[in-house]
PDB file of C-alpha atoms in Angstrom:
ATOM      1  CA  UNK A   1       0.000   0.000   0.000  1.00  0.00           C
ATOM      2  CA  UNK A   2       1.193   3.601  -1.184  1.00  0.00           C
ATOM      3  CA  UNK A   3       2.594   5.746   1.756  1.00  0.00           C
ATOM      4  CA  UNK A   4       0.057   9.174   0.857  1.00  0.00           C
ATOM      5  CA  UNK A   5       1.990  10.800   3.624  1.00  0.00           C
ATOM      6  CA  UNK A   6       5.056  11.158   2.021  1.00  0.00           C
ATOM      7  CA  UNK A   7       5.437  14.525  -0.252  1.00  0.00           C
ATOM      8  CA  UNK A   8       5.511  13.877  -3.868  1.00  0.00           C
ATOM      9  CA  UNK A   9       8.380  14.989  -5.870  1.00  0.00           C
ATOM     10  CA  UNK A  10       6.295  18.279  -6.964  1.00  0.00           C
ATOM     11  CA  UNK A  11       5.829  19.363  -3.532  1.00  0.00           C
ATOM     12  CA  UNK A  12       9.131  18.938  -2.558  1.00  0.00           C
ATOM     13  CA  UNK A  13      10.997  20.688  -5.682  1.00  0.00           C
ATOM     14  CA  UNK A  14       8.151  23.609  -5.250  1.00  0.00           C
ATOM     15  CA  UNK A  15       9.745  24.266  -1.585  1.00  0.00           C
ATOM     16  CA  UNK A  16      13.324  23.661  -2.670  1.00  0.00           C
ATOM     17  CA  UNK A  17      15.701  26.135  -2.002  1.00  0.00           C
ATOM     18  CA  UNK A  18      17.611  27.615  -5.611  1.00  0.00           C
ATOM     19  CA  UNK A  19      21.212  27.980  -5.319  1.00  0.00           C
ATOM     20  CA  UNK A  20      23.318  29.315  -8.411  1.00  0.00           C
ATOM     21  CA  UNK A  21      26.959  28.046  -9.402  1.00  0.00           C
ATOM     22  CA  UNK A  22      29.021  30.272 -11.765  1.00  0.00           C
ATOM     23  CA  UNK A  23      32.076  29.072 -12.957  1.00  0.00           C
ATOM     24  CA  UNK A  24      34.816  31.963 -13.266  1.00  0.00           C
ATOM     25  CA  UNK A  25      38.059  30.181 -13.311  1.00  0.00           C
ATOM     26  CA  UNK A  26      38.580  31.055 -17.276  1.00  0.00           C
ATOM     27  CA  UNK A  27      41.015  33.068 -19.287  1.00  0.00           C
ATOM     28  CA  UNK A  28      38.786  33.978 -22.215  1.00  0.00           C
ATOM     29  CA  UNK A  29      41.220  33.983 -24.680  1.00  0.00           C
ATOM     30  CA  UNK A  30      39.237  35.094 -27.604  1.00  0.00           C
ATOM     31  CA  UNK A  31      38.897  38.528 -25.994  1.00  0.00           C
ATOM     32  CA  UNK A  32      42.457  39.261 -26.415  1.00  0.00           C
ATOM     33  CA  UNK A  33      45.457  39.453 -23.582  1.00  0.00           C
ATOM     34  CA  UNK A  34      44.292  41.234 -19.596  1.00  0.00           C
ATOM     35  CA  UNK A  35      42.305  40.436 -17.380  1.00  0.00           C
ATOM     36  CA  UNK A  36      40.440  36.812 -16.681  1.00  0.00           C
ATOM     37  CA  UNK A  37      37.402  37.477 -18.889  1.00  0.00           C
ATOM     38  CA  UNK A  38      34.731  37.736 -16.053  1.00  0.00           C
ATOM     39  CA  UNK A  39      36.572  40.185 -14.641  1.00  0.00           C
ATOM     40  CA  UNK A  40      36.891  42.365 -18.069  1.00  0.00           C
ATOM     41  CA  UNK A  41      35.257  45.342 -16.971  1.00  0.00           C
ATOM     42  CA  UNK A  42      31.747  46.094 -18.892  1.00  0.00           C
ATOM     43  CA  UNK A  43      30.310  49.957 -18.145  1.00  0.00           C
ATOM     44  CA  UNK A  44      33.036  50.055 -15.859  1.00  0.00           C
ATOM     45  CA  UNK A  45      31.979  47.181 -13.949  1.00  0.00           C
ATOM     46  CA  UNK A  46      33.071  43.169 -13.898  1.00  0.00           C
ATOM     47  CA  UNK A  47      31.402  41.309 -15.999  1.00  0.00           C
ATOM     48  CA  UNK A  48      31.337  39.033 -13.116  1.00  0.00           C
ATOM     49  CA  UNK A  49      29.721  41.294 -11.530  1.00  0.00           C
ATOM     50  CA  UNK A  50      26.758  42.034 -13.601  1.00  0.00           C
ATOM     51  CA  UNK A  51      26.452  37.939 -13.608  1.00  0.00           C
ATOM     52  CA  UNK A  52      26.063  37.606  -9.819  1.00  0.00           C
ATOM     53  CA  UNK A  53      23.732  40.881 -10.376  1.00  0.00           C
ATOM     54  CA  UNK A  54      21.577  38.429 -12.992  1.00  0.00           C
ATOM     55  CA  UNK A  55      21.061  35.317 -10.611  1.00  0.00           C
ATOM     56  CA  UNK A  56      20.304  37.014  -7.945  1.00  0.00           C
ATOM     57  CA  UNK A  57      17.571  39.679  -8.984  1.00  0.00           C
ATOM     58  CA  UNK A  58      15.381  36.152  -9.109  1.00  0.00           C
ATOM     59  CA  UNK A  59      13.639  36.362  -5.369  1.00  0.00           C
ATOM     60  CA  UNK A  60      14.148  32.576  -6.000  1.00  0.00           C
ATOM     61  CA  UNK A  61      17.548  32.307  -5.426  1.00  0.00           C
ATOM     62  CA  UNK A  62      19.156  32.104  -1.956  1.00  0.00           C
ATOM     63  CA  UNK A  63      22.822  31.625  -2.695  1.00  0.00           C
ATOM     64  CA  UNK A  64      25.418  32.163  -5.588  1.00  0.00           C
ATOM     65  CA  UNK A  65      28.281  30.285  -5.142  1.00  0.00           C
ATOM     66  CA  UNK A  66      31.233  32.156  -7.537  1.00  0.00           C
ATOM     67  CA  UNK A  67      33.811  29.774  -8.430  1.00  0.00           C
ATOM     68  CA  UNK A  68      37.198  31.613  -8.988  1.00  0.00           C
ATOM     69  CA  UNK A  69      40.486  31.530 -10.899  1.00  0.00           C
ATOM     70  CA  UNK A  70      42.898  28.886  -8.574  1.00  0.00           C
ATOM     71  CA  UNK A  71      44.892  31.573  -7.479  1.00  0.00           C
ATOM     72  CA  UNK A  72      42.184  34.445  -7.631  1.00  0.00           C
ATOM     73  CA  UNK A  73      39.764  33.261  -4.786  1.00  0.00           C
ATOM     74  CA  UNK A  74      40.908  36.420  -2.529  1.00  0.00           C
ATOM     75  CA  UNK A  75      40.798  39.051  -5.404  1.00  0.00           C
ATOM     76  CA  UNK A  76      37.412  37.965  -6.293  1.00  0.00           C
ATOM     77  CA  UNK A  77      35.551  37.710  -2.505  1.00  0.00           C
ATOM     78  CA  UNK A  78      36.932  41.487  -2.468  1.00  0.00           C
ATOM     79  CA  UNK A  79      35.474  42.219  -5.805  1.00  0.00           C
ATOM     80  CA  UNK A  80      31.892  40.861  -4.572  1.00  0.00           C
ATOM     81  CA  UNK A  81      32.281  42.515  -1.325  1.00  0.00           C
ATOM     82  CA  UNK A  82      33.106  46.017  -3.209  1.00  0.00           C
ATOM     83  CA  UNK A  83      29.929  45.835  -4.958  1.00  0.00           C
ATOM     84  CA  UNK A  84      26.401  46.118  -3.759  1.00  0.00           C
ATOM     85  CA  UNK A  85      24.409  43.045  -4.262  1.00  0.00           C
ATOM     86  CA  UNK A  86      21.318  41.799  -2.689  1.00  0.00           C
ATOM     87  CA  UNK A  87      20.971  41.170   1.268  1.00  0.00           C
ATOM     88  CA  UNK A  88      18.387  38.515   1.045  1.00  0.00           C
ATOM     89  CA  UNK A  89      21.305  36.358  -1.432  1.00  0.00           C
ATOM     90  CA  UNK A  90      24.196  34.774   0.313  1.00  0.00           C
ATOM     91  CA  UNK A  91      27.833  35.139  -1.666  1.00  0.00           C
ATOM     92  CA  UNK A  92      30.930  32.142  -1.371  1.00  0.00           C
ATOM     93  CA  UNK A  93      33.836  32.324  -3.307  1.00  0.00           C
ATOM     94  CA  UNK A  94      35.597  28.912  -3.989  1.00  0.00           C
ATOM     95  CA  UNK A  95      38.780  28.504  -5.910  1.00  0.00           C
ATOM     96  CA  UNK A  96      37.911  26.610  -9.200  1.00  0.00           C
ATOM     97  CA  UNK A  97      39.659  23.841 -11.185  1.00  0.00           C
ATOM     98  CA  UNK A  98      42.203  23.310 -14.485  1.00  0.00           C
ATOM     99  CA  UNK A  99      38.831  23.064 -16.654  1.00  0.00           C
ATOM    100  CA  UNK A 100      35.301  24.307 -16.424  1.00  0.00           C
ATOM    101  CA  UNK A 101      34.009  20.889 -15.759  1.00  0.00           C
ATOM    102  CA  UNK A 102      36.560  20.514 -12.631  1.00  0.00           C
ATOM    103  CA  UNK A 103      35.161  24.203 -11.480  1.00  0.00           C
ATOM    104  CA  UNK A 104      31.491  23.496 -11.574  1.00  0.00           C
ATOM    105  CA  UNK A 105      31.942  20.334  -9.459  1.00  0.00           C
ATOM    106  CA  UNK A 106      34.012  21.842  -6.749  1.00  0.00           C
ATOM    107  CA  UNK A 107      30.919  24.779  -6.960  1.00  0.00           C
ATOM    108  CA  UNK A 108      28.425  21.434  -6.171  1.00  0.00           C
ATOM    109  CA  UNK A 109      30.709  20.587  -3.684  1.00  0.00           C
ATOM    110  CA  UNK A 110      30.508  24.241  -1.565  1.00  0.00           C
ATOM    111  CA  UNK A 111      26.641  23.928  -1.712  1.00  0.00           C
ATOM    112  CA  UNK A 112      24.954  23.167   1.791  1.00  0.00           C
ATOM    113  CA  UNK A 113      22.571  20.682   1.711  1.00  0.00           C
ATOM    114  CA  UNK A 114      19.684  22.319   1.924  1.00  0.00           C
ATOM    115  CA  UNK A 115      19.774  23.642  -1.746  1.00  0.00           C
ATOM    116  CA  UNK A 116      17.621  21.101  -3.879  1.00  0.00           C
ATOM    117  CA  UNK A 117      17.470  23.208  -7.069  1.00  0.00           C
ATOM    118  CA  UNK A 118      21.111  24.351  -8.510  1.00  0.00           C
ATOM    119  CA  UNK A 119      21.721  26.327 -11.977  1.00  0.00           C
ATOM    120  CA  UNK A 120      24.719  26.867 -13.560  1.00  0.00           C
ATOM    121  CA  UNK A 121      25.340  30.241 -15.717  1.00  0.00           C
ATOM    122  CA  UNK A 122      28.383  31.328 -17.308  1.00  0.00           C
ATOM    123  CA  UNK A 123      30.170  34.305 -15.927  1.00  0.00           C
ATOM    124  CA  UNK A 124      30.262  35.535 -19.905  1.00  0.00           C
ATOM    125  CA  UNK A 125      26.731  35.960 -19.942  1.00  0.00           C
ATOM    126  CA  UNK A 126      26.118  39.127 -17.701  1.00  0.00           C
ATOM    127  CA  UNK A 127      22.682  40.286 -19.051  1.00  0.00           C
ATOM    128  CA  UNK A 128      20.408  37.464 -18.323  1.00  0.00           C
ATOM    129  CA  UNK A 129      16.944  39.012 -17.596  1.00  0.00           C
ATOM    130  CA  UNK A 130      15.608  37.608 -14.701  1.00  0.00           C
ATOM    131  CA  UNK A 131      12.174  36.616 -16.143  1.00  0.00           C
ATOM    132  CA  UNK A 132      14.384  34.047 -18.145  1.00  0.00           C
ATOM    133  CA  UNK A 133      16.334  32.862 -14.670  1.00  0.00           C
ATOM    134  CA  UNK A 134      12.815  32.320 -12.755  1.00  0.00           C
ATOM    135  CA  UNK A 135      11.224  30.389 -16.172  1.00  0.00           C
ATOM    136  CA  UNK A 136      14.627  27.733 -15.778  1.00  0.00           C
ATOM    137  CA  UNK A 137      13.683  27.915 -11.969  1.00  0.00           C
ATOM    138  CA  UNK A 138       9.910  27.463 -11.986  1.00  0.00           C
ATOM    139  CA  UNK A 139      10.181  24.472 -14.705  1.00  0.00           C
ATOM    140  CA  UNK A 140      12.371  22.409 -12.379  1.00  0.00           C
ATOM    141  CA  UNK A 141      10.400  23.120  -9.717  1.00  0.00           C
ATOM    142  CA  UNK A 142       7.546  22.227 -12.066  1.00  0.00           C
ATOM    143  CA  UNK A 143       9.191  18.173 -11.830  1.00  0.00           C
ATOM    144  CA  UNK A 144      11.611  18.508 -14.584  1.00  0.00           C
ATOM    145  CA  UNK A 145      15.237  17.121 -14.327  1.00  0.00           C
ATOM    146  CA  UNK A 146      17.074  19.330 -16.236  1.00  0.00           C
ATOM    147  CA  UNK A 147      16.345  22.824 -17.873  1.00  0.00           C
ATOM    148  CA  UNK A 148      17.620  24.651 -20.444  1.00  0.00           C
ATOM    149  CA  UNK A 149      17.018  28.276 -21.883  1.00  0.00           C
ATOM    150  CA  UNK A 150      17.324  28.566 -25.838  1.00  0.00           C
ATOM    151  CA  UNK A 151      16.553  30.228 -29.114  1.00  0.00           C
ATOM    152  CA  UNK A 152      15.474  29.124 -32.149  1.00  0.00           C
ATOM    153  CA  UNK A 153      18.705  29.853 -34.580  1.00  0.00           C
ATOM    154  CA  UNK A 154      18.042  32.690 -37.248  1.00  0.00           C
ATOM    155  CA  UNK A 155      20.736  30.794 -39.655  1.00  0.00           C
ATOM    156  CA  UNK A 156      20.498  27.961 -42.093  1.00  0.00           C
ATOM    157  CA  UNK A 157      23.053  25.453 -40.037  1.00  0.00           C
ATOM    158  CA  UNK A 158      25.609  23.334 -42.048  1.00  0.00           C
ATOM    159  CA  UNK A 159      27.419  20.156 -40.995  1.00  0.00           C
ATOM    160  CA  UNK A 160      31.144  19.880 -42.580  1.00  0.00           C
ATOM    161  CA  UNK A 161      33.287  17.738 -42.409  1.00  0.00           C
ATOM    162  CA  UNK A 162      36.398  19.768 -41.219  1.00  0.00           C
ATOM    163  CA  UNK A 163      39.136  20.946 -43.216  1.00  0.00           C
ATOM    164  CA  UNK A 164      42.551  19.049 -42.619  1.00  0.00           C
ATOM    165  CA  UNK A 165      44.501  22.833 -42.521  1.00  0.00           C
ATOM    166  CA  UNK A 166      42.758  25.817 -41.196  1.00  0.00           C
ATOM    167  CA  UNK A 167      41.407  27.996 -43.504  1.00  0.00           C
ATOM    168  CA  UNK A 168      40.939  25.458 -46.765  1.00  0.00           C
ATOM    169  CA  UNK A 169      37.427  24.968 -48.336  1.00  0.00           C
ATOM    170  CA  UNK A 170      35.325  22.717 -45.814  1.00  0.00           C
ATOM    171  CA  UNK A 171      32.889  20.195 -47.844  1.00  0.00           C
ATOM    172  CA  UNK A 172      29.117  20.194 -46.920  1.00  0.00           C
ATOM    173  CA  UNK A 173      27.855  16.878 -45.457  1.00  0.00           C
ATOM    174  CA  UNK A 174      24.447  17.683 -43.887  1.00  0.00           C
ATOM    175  CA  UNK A 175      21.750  20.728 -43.351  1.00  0.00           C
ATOM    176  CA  UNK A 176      20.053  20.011 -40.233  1.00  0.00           C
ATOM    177  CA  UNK A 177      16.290  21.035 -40.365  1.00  0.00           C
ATOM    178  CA  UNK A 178      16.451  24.323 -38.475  1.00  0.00           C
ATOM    179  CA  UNK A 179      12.961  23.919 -37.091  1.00  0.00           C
ATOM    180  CA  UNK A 180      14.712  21.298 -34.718  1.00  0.00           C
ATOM    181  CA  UNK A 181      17.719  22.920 -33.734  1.00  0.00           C
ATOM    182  CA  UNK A 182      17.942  25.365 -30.806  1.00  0.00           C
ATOM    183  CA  UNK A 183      21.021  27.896 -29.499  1.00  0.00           C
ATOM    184  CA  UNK A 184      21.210  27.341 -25.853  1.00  0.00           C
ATOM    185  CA  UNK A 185      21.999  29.650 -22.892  1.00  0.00           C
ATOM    186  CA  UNK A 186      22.400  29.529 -19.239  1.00  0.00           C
ATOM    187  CA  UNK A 187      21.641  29.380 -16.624  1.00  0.00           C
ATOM    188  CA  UNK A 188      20.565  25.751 -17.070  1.00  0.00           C
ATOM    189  CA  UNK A 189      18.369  24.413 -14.001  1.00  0.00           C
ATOM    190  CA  UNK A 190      19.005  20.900 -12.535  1.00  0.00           C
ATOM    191  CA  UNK A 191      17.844  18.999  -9.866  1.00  0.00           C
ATOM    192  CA  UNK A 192      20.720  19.182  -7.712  1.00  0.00           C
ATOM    193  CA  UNK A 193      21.280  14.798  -6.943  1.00  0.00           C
ATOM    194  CA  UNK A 194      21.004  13.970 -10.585  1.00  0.00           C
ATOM    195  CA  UNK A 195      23.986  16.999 -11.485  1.00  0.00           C
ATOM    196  CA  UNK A 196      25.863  15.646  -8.749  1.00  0.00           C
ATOM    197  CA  UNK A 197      25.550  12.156  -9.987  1.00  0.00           C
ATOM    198  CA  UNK A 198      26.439  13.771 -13.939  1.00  0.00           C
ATOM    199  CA  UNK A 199      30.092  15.100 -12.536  1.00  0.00           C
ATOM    200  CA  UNK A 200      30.361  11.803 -10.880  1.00  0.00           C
ATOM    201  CA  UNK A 201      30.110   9.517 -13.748  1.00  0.00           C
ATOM    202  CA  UNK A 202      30.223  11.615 -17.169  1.00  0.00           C
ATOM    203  CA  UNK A 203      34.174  11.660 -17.199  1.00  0.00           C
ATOM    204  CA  UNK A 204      34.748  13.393 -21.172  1.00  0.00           C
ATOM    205  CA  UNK A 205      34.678  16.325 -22.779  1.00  0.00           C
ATOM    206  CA  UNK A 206      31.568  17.901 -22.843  1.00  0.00           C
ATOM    207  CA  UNK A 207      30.334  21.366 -23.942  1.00  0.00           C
ATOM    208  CA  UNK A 208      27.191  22.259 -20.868  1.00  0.00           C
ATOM    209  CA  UNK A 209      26.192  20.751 -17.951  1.00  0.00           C
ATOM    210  CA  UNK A 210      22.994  19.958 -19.433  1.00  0.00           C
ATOM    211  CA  UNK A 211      24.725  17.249 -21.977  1.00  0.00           C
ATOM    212  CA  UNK A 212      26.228  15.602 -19.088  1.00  0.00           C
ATOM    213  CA  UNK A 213      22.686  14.454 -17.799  1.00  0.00           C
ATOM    214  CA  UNK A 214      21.759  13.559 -21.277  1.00  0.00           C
ATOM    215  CA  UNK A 215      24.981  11.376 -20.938  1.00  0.00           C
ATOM    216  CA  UNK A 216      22.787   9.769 -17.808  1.00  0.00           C
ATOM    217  CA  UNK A 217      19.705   8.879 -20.460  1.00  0.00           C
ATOM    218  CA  UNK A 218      17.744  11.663 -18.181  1.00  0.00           C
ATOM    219  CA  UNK A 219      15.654  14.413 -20.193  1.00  0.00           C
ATOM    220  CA  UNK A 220      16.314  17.482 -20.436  1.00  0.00           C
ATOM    221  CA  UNK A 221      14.016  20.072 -21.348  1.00  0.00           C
ATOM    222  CA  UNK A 222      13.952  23.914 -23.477  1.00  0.00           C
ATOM    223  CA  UNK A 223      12.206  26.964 -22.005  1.00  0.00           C
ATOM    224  CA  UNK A 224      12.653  29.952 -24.406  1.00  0.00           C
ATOM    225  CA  UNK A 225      15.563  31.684 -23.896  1.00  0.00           C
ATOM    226  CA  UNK A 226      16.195  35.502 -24.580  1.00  0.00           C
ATOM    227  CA  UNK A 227      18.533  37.533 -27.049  1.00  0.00           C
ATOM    228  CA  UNK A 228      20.078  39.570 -24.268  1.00  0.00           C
ATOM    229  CA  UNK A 229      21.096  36.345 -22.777  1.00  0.00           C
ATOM    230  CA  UNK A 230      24.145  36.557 -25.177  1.00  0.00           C
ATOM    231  CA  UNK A 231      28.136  35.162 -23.981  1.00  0.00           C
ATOM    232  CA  UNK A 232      30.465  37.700 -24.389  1.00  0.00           C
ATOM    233  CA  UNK A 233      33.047  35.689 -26.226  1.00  0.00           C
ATOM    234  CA  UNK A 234      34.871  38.514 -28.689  1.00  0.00           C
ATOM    235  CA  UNK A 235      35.546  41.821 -29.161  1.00  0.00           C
ATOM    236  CA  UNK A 236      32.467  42.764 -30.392  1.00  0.00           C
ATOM    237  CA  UNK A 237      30.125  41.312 -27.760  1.00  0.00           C
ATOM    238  CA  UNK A 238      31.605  43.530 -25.742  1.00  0.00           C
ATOM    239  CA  UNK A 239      30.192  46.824 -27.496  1.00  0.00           C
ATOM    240  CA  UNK A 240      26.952  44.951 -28.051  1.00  0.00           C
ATOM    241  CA  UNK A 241      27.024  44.497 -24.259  1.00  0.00           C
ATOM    242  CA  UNK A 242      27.328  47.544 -23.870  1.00  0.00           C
ATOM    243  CA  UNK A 243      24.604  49.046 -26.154  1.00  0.00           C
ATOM    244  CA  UNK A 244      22.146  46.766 -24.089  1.00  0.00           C
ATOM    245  CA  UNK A 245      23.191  48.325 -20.872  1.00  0.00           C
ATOM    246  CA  UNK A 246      23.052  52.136 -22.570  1.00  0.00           C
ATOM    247  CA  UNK A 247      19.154  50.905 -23.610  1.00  0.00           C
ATOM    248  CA  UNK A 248      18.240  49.637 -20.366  1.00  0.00           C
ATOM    249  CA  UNK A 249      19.372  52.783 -18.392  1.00  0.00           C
ATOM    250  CA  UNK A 250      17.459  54.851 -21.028  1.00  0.00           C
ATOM    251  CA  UNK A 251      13.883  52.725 -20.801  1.00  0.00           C
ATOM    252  CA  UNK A 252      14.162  51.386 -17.427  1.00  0.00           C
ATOM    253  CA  UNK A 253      16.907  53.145 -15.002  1.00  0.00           C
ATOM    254  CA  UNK A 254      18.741  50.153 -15.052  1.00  0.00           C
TER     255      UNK A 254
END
């Protein structure tokens, strides 16, 4: 005979705690020599810090646990504690690992137990809006496993096979029906046991947190992303970053 007494999963997701990992241990190459790039400054502040900003404008989340360059853990905590961020959201700065993988596991292994939900969001993606953070939140909280924010791609997507030196003529082996295919964003929701289980037993290279619990044969699920949601990867994302900030101080006071 069924136990009714016990709380289903729904109940117990709805009155789960939400506590956000960001891995910041990178170099970010592609934006030239300086600084780490979540610390390249955007309107004259850290990208990092516009990040933290992003995760924890959602009333939802209780903690953000910043995972730092190895040898950076000190010069970020001052960074965060320089800044004003939100009382009601508690701040820990761990030193990260040799690859992102390796940072968002010792991130998991910060968290108290008492956090049920956990996203992930890239450091390089500063201007999340937080209507997009509380749709990944609600969703999991909803029952689902794994969540993921995306966008339908504008482009006609081609599969090559790649050329043996860089730069030569790459020959077309596929078009993917774009209807299908989706860009994805963070921060990407999980129910926190099955990510910890992922970075316990997905061991190779992988791209997102998300494919790692695909890896588990667990579903994961798209909620519509957003355009500002963008990674600041190159030079030019960074004065498109900007511009976004310039129109939200002009509409909204941001």
């Amino acid at each position: 005979m069924s136990d009714d007494s016990r709380p289903s999963l729904a109940t117990s997701r709805t009155e789960a705690r939400t506590a956000v990992v960001i891995p910041a241990a990178g170099r970010g190459v592609r934006l030239g020599p300086g600084a780490p790039k979540a610390l390249r400054a955007l309107n004259g502040t850290p990208m990092l810090i516009h990040a933290v900003r992003a995760m924890a404008a959602s009333r939802a989340v209780s903690l953000v646990v910043v995972v730092a360059p190895p040898d950076g853990a000190a010069e970020v905590k001052s960074l965060l504690d320089a800044h004003a961020l939100p009382e009601r959201t508690d701040f820990v700065v761990v030193p990260g690992g040799a690859e992102r993988q390796d940072s968002v596991k010792l991130g998991l292994d910060a968290l108290p137990p008492d956090h049920d939900i956990v996203l992930v969001h890239d450091a390089a993606r500063p201007l999340v809006p937080v209507d997009t953070v509380d749709a990944v939140i609600e969703a999991v909280r909803e029952g689902a496993t794994a969540v993921v924010p995306a966008l339908p791609l504008a482009d006609t997507v081609k599969e090559v096979e790649p050329a043996a030196v860089a730069g030569a003529p790459e020959p077309v082996v596929a078009t993917p029906e774009r209807s299908r295919l989706r860009a994805v964003q963070t921060p990407q929701g999980f129910d926190r046991a099955t990510l910890i289980r992922a970075h316990e037993t997905v061991t190779g290279n992988v791209t997102d947190d998300a494919s790692m619990v695909e890896q588990l044969g667990e579903t994961v699920v798209v909620v519509p992303g957003h355009e500002e949601a963008f990674k600041v990867t190159r030079p030019l994302d960074l004065v498109l970053a900007e511009a976004v900030l310039a129109r939200r101080r002009l509409n909204d006071g941001f």
